[in-house]
Coordinates of C-alpha atoms in Angstrom, one line a residue:
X668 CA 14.2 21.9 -29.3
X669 CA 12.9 25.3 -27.4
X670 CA 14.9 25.8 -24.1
X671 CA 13.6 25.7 -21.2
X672 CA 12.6 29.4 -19.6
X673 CA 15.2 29.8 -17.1
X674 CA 13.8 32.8 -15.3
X675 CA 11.0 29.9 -14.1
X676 CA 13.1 27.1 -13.1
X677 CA 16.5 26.1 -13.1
X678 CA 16.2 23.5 -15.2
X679 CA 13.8 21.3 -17.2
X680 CA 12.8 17.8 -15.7
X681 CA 15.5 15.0 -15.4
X682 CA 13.3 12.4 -15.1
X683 CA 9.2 12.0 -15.9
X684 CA 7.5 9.4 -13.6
X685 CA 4.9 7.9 -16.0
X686 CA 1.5 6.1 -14.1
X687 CA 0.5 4.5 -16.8
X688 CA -2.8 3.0 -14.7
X689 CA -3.6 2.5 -11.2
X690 CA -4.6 -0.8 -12.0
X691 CA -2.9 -3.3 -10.1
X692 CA -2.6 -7.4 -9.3
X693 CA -0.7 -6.8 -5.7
X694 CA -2.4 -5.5 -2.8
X695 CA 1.1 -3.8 -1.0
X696 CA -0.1 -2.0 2.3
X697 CA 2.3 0.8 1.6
X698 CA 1.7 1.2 -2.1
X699 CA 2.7 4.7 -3.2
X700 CA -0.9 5.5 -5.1
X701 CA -3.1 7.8 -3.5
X702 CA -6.1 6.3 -1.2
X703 CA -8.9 7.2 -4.1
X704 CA -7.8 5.1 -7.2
X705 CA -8.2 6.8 -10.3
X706 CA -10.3 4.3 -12.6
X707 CA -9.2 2.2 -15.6
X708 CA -12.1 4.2 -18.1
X709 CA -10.0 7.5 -17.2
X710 CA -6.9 6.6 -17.9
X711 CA -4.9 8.5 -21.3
X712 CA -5.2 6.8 -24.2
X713 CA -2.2 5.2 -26.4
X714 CA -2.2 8.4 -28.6
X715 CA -2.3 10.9 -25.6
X716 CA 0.3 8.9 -23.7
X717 CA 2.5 9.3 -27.2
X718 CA 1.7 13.0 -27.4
X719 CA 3.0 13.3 -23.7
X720 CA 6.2 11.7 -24.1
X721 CA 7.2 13.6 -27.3
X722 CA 6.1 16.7 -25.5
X723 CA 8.6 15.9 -22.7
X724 CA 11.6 15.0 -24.9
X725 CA 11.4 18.7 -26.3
X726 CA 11.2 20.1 -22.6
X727 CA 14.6 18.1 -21.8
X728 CA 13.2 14.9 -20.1
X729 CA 15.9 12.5 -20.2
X730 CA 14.4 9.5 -18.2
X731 CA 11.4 7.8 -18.4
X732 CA 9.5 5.8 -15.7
X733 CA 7.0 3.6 -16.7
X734 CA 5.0 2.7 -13.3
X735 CA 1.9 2.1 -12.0
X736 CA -0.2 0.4 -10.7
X737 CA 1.4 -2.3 -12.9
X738 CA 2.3 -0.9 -16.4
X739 CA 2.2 -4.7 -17.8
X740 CA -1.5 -4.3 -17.5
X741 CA -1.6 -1.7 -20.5
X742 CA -2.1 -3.6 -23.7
X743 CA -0.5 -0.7 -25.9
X744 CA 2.6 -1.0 -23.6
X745 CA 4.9 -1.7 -26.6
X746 CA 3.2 1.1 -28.3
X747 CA 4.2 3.2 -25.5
X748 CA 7.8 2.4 -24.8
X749 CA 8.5 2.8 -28.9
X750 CA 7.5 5.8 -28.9
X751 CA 9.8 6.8 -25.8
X752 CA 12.3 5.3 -27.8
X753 CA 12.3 7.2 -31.1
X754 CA 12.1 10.2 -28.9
X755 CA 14.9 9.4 -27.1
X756 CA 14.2 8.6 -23.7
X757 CA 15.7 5.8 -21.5
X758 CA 13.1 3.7 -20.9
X759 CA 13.0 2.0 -17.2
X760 CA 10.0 -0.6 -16.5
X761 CA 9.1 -0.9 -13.1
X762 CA 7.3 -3.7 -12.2
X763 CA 5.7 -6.0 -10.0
X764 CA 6.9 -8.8 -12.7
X765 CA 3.7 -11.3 -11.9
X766 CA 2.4 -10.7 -15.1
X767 CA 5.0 -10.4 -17.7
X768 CA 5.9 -13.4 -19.8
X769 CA 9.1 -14.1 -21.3
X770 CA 7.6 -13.5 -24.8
X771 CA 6.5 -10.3 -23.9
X772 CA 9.6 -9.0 -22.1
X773 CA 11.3 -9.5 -25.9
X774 CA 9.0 -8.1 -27.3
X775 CA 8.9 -5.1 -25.2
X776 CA 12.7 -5.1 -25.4
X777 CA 12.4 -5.1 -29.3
X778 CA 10.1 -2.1 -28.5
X779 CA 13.2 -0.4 -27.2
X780 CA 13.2 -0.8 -23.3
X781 CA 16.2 -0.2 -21.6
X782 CA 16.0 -1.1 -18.6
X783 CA 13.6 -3.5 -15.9
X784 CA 13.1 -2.5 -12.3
X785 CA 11.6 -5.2 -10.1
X786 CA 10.0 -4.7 -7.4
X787 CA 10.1 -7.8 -4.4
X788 CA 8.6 -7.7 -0.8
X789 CA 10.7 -10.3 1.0
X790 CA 12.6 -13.6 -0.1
X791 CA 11.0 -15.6 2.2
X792 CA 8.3 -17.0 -0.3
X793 CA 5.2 -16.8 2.2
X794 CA 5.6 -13.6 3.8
X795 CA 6.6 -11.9 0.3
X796 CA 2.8 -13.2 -0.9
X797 CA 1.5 -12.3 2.1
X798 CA 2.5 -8.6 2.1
X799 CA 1.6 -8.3 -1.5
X800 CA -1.6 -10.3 -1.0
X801 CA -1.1 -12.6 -3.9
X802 CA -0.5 -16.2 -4.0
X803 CA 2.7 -17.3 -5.6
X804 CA 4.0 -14.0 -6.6
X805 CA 7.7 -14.5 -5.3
X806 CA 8.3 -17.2 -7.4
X807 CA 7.1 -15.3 -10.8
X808 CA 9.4 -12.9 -9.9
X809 CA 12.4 -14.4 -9.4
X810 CA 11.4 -16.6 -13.1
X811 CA 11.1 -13.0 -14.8
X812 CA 14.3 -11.5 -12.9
X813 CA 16.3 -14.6 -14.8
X814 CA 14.5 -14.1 -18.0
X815 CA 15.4 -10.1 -17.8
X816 CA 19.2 -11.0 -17.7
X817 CA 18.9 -13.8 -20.8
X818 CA 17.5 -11.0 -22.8
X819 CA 20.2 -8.9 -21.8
X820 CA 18.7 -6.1 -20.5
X821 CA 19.9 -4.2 -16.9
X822 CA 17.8 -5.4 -13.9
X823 CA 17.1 -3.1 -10.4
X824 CA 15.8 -4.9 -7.4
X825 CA 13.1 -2.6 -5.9
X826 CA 13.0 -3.9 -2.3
X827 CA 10.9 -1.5 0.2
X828 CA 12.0 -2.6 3.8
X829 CA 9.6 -2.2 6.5
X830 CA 9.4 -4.4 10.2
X831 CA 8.0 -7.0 8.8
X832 CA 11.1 -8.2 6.4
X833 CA 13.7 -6.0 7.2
X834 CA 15.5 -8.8 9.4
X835 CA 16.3 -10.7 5.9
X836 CA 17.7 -7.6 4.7
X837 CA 21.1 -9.7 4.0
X838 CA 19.0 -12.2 2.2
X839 CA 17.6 -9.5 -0.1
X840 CA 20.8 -8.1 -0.9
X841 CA 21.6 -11.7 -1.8
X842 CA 18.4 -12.0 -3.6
X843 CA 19.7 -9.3 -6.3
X844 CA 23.5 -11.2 -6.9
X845 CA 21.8 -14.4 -7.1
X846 CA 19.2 -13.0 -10.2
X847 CA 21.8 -11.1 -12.0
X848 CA 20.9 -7.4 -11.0
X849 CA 23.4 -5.1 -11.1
X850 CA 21.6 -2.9 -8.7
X851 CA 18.9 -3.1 -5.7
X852 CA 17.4 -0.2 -3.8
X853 CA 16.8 -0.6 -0.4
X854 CA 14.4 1.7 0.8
X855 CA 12.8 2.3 3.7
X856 CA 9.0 2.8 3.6
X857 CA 8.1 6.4 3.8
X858 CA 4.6 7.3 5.6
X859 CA 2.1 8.9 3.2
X860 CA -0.7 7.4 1.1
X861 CA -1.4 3.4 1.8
X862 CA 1.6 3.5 3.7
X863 CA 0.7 6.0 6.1
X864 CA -2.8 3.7 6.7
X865 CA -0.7 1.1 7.2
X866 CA 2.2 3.0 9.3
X867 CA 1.8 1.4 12.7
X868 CA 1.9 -2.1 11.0
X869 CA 5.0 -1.4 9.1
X870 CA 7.5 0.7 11.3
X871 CA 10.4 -0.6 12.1
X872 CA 12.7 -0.4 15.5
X873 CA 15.6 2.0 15.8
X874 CA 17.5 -0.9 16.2
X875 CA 16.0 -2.8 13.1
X876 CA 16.7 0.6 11.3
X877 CA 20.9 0.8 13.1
X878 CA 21.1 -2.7 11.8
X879 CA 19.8 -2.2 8.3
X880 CA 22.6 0.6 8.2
X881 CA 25.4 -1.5 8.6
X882 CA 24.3 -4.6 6.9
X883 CA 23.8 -2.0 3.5
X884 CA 27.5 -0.6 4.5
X885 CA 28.8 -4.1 4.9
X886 CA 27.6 -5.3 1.7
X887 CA 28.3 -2.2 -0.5
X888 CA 32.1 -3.0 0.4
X889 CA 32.0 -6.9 -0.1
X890 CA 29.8 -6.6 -3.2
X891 CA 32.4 -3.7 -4.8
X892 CA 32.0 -4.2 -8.7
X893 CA 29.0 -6.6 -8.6
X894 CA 25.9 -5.0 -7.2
X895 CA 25.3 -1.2 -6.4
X896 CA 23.6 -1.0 -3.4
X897 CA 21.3 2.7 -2.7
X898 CA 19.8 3.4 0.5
X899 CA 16.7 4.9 1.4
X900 CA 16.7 5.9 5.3
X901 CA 13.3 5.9 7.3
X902 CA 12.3 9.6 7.9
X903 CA 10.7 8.9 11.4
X904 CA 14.4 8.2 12.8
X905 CA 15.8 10.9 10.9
X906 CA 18.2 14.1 12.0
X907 CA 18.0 15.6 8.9
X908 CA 15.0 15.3 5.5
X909 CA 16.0 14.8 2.5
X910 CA 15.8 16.6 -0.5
X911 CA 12.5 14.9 -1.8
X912 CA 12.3 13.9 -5.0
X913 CA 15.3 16.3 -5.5
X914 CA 13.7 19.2 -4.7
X915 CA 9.8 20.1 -5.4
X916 CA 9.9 21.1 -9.0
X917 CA 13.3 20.9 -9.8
X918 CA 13.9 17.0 -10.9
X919 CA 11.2 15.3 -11.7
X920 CA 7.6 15.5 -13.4
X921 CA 4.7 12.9 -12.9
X922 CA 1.8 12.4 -14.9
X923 CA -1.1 10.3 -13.2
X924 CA -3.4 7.8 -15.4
X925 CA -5.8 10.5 -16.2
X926 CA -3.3 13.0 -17.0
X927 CA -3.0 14.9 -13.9
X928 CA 0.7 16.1 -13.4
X929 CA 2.1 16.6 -10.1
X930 CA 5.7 17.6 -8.7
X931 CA 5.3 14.0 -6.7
X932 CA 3.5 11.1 -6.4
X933 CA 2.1 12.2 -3.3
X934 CA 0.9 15.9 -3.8
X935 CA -2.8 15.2 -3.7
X936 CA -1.9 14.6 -0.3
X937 CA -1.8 18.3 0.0
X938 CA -5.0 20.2 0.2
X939 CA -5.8 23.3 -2.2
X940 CA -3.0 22.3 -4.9
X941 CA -4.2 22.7 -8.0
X942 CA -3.2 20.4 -10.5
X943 CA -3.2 20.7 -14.2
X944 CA -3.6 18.2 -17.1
X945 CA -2.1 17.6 -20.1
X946 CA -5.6 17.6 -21.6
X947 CA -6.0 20.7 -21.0
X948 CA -2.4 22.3 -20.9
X949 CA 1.0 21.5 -22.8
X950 CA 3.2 19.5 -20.4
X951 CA 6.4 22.5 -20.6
X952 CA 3.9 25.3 -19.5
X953 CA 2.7 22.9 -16.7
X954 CA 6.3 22.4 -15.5
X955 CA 7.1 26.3 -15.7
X956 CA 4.1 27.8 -14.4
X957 CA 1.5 25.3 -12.5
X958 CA 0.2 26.3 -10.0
X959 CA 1.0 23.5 -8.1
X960 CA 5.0 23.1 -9.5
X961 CA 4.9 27.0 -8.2
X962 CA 4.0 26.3 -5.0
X963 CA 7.0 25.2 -3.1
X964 CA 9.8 25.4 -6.0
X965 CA 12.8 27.1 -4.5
X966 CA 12.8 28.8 -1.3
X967 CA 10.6 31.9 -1.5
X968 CA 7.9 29.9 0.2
X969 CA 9.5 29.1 3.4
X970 CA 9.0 29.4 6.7
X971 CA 11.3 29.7 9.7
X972 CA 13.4 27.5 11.0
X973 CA 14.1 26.6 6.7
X974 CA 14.5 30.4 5.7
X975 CA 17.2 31.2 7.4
X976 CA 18.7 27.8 7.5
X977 CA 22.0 27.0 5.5
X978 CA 20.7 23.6 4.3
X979 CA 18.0 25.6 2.7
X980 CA 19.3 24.7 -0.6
X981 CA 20.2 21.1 -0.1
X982 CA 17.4 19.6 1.2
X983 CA 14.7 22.3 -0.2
X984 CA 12.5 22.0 3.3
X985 CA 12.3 18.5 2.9
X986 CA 9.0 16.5 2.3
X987 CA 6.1 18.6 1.9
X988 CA 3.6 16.1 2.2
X989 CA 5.5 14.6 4.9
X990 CA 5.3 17.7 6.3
X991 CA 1.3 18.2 5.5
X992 CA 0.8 14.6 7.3
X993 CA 2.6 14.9 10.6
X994 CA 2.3 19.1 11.2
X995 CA -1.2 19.6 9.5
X996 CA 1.0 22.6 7.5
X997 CA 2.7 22.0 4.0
X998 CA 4.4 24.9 4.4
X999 CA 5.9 23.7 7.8
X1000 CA 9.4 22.4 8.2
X1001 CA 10.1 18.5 7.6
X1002 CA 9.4 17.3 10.6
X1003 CA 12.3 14.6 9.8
X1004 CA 14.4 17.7 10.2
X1005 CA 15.8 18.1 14.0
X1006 CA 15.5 21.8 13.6
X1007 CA 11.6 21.3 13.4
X1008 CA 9.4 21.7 16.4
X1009 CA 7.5 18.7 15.8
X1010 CA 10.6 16.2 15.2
X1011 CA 10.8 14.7 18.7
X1012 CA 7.1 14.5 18.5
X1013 CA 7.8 12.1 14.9
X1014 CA 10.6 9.8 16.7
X1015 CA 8.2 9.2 20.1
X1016 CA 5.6 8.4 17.6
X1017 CA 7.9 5.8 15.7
X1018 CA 9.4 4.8 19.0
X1019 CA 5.8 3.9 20.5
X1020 CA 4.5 2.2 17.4
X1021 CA 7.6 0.1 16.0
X1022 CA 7.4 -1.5 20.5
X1023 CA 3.8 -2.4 20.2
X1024 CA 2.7 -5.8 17.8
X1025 CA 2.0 -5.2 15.0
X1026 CA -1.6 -4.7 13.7
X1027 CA -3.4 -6.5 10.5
X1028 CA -2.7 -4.6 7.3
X1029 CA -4.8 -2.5 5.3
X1030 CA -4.6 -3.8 1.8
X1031 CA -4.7 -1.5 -1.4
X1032 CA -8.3 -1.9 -2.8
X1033 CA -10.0 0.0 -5.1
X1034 CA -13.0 0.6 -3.4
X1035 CA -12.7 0.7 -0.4
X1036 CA -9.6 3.4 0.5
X1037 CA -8.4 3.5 4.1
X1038 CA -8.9 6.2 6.4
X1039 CA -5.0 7.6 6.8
X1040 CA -3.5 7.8 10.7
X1041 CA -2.8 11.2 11.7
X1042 CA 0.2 12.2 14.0
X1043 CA -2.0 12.1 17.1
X1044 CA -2.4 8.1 16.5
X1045 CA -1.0 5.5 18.6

């Protein structure tokens, strides 16, 4: 295996966050895929996805993602995670489990799967449907989350928290013991894409968000030894950003359905990036020197107040798209960050939103992609 060049990044990708299709059964109105769906007749075939996946085991890829959309939908799934396997990638599913029979979970776990991330959108049966927009969702996934642990195979609980479940937040935690998972991520919605659309519908309270903290804190010392509990804290009520998706560049590596590789799922959020695909171009000389990997790796790029700040290199400026959405500037600093002049702008925003009712959401469609709410909107 060729190292990676070291004089282009520290280090090759950790993880790669595969998309296998945009194709989806759930509707989620804060659905991480950009507004313009990319098409099933686009998507990489079986021997392309193969070709990727060996080509990121020799850059160093340790982890592989297998998202969506809903990666069930792919026929040649199987196909897909053996190869991941005999290259020698952990394999984690992540899925919205309404389509997965018991059958095929062993048979994808013959494949070589290592590992089942679920995602859930409340445990009260109803809503849950609701927010997904599909009738009798909750209860296939709490049938598959059992089925997951009979095969013997590590279960995540995916659970995005929003206003609109995150007063059962203590029932979700529950949720996970009660199915066997050995972790759950609770993670507050962040604003870009669907979510964004759907941001006014979806923000919660400061004082939902206070409370979430201390039910999470709460839990992660009564559950010691049974469940691992990670938390994901809203950006709007932030003091300082995080470092997203560890860093642009530096972590992670995501290929979309048609091949299109971005530093994160969001980047074509970002006007004039250019992103390559790995049609065209091998996935390590992507990584090293795209264009849009280049853009804002490391610090070289930054504007005052990040340049000179000493959290420069822990958070990496944040969330660039964030930054894109709220600012109008990618190159501008997280506005999550309280050193940024638009941060008190973010929490009155948040503040006046999260007080009003809550509007209708804006379902994920295909065809018919929402217009996104700007910073402005009230």
């Amino acid at each position: 295996m060729q190292p990676v060049e070291s004089s282009a990044c520290q280090r090759a990708p950790i993880g790669l966050l595969a998309e296998l299709t945009h194709r989806c059964p759930l509707q989620c109105p804060y659905c991480s895929n950009p507004l313009a769906l990319e098409g099933a007749g686009g998507e990489l075939t079986t021997a392309e996805w193969q070709d990727v996946l060996r080509q990121a085991a020799r850059l160093g890829v340790l982890q592989l993602h297998l998202s969506g959309g809903e990666p069930t939908v792919r026929r040649d799934l199987e196909e897909i995670v053996a190869t991941a396997a005999e290259a020698g990638l952990y394999t984690n599913l992540i899925t919205a489990g309404v389509l997965l029979t018991r059958a095929r979970l062993e048979a994808l776990a013959a494949s070589g799967l290592d590992h089942v991330q679920l995602s859930i959108q409340d445990v009260e049966p109803a809503n849950a449907d609701r927010i997904a927009h599909y009738e009798g969702g909750h209860a296939k996934k709490r049938q598959l989350a059992h089925w997951v642990s009979e095969v013997g195979l590590p279960l995540t609980i995916n659970a995005p928290v929003h206003r609109q479940n995150l007063d059962r937040l203590a029932e979700i935690i529950a949720f996970a013991v009660d199915v066997g998972a050995g972790r759950v991520e609770v993670a507050h919605i962040q604003y870009y894409g669907w979510a964004l659309a759907n941001r006014a519908a979806l923000m919660p309270t400061r004082e939902q968000v206070k409370r979430s903290a201390e039910i999470v804190e709460a839990a992660r010392e009564r559950l010691k030894g049974i469940l691992v509990i990670d938390f994901v804290v809203p950006d709007y009520y932030a003091t300082w950003p995080k470092p997203c998706m560890g860093g642009w560049g530096r972590g992670i590596v995501n290929v979309t359905p048609s091949g299109k590789v971005l530093p994160c799922h969001a980047a074509e959020t970002i006007p004039g990036l250019v992103f390559d695909n790995v049609r065209d171009r091998p996935l390590a000389e992507i990584w090293l020197h795209g264009q849009a990997f280049e853009k804002f790796r490391g610090t070289d790029w930054m504007m005052e107040p990040c340049r000179s700040c000493d959290r420069r290199e822990i958070d990496w400026g944040g969330c660039r798209c964030q930054a894109f959405a709220v600012a109008g500037d990618a190159r501008a600093a997280d506005p999550a960050c309280v050193k940024s002049p638009r941060h008190a702008e973010m929490v009155a925003l948040a503040t006046r939103e999260a007080a009003k009712p809550a509007p209708p959401f804006v379902y994920r469609r295909p065809r018919k992609p929402a217009s996104p709410a700007t910073a402005e909107s009230t």
